[in-house]
PDB file of C-alpha atoms in Angstrom:
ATOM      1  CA  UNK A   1      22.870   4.581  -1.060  1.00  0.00           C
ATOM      2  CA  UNK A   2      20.937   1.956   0.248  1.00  0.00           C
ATOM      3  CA  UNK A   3      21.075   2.640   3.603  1.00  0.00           C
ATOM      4  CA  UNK A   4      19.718   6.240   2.761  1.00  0.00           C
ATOM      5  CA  UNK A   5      16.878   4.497   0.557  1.00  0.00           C
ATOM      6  CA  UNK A   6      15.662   2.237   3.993  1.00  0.00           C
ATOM      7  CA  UNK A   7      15.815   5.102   5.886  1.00  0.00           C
ATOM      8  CA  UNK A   8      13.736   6.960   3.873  1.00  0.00           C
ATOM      9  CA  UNK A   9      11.274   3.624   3.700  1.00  0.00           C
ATOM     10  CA  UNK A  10      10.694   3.647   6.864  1.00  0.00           C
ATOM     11  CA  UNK A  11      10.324   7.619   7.592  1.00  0.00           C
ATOM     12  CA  UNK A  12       7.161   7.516   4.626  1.00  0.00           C
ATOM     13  CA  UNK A  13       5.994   4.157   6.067  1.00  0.00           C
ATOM     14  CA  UNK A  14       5.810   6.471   9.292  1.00  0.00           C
ATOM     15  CA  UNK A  15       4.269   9.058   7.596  1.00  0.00           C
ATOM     16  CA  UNK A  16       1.408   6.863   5.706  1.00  0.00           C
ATOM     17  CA  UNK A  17       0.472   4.873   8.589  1.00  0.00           C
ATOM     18  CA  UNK A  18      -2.890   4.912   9.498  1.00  0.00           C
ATOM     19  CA  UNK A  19      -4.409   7.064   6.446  1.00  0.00           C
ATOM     20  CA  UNK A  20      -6.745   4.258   4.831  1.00  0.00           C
ATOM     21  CA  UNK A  21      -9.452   3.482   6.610  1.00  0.00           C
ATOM     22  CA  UNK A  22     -12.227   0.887   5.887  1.00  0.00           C
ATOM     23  CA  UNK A  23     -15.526   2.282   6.708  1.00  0.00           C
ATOM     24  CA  UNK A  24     -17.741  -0.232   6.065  1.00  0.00           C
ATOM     25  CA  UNK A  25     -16.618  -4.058   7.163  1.00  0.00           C
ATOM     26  CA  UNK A  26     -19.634  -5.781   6.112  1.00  0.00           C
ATOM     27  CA  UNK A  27     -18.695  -5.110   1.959  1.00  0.00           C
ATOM     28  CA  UNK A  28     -16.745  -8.025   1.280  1.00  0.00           C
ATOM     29  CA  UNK A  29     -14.912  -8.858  -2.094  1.00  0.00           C
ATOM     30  CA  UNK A  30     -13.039 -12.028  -3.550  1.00  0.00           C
ATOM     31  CA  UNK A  31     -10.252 -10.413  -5.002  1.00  0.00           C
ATOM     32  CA  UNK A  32      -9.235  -6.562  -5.317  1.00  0.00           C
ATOM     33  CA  UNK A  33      -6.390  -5.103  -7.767  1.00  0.00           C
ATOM     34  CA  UNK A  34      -4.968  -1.821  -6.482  1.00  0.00           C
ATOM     35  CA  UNK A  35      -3.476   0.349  -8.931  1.00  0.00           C
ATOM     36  CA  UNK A  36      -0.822   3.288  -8.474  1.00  0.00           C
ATOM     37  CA  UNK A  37       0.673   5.654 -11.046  1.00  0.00           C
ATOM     38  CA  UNK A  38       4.145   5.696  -9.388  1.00  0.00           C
ATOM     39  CA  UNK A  39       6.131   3.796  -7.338  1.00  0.00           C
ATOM     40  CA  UNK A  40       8.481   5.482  -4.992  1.00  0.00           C
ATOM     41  CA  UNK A  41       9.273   3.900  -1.721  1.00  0.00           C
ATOM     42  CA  UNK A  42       6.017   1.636  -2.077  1.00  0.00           C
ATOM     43  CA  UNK A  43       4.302   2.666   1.140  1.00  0.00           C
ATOM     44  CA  UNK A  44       1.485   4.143   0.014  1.00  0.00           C
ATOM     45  CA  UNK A  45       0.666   0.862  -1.596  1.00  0.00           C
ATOM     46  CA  UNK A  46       1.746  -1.542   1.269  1.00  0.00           C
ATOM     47  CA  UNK A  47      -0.635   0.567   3.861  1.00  0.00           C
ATOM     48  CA  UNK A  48      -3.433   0.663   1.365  1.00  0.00           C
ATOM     49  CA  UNK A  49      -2.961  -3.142   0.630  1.00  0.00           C
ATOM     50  CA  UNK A  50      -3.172  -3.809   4.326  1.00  0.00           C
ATOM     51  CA  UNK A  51      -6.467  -1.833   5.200  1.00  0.00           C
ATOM     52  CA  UNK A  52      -8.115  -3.852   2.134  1.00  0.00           C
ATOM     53  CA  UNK A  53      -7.253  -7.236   3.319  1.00  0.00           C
ATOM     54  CA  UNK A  54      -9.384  -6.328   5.966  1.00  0.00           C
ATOM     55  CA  UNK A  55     -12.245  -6.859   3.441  1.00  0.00           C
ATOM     56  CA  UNK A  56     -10.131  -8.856   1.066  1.00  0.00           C
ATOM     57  CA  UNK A  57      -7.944 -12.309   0.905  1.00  0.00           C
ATOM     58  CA  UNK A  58      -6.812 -11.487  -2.266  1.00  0.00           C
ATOM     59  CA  UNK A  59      -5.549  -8.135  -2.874  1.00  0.00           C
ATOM     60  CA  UNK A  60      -3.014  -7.609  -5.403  1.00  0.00           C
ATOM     61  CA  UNK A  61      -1.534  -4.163  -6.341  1.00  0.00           C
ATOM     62  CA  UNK A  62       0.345  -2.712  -9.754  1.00  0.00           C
ATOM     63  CA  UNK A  63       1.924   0.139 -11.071  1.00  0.00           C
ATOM     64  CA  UNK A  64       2.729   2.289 -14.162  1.00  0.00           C
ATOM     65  CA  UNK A  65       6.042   3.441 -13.171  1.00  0.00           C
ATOM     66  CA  UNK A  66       8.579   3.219 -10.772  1.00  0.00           C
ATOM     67  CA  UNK A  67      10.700   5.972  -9.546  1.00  0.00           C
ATOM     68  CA  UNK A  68      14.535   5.044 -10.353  1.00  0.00           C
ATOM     69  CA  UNK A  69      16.475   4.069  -6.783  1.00  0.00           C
TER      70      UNK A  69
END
């Protein structure tokens, strides 16, 4: 249900918010590749991606798996 699966987007996106934190701003990189083992709703990724681009243009993200929808 897709409705369901947006729902429950949001509710981790909720839940994730705010738990990466960039201590040091002066460390500054080009590019940064974040890597995850699995991919469930993909917020622990987009909030982790976020907090990097503080110290980061480029900051792309992969993963081994993906969780079936």
């Amino acid at each position: 249900n897709p409705q369901a699966l947006r729902k429950q987007r949001s509710d981790r996106l909720a839940q994730i918010h705010g738990a990466f934190l960039v201590r040091n701003n002066s460390v500054r990189f080009d590019r940064l590749l974040l890597v995850d083992d699995v991919i469930t709703t993909g917020a622990t990724l987009h909030e982790a991606r976020k907090m990097l681009k503080q110290i980061c243009p480029d900051v792309r993200s992969v993963a081994i798996a993906k969780t079936p929808l």
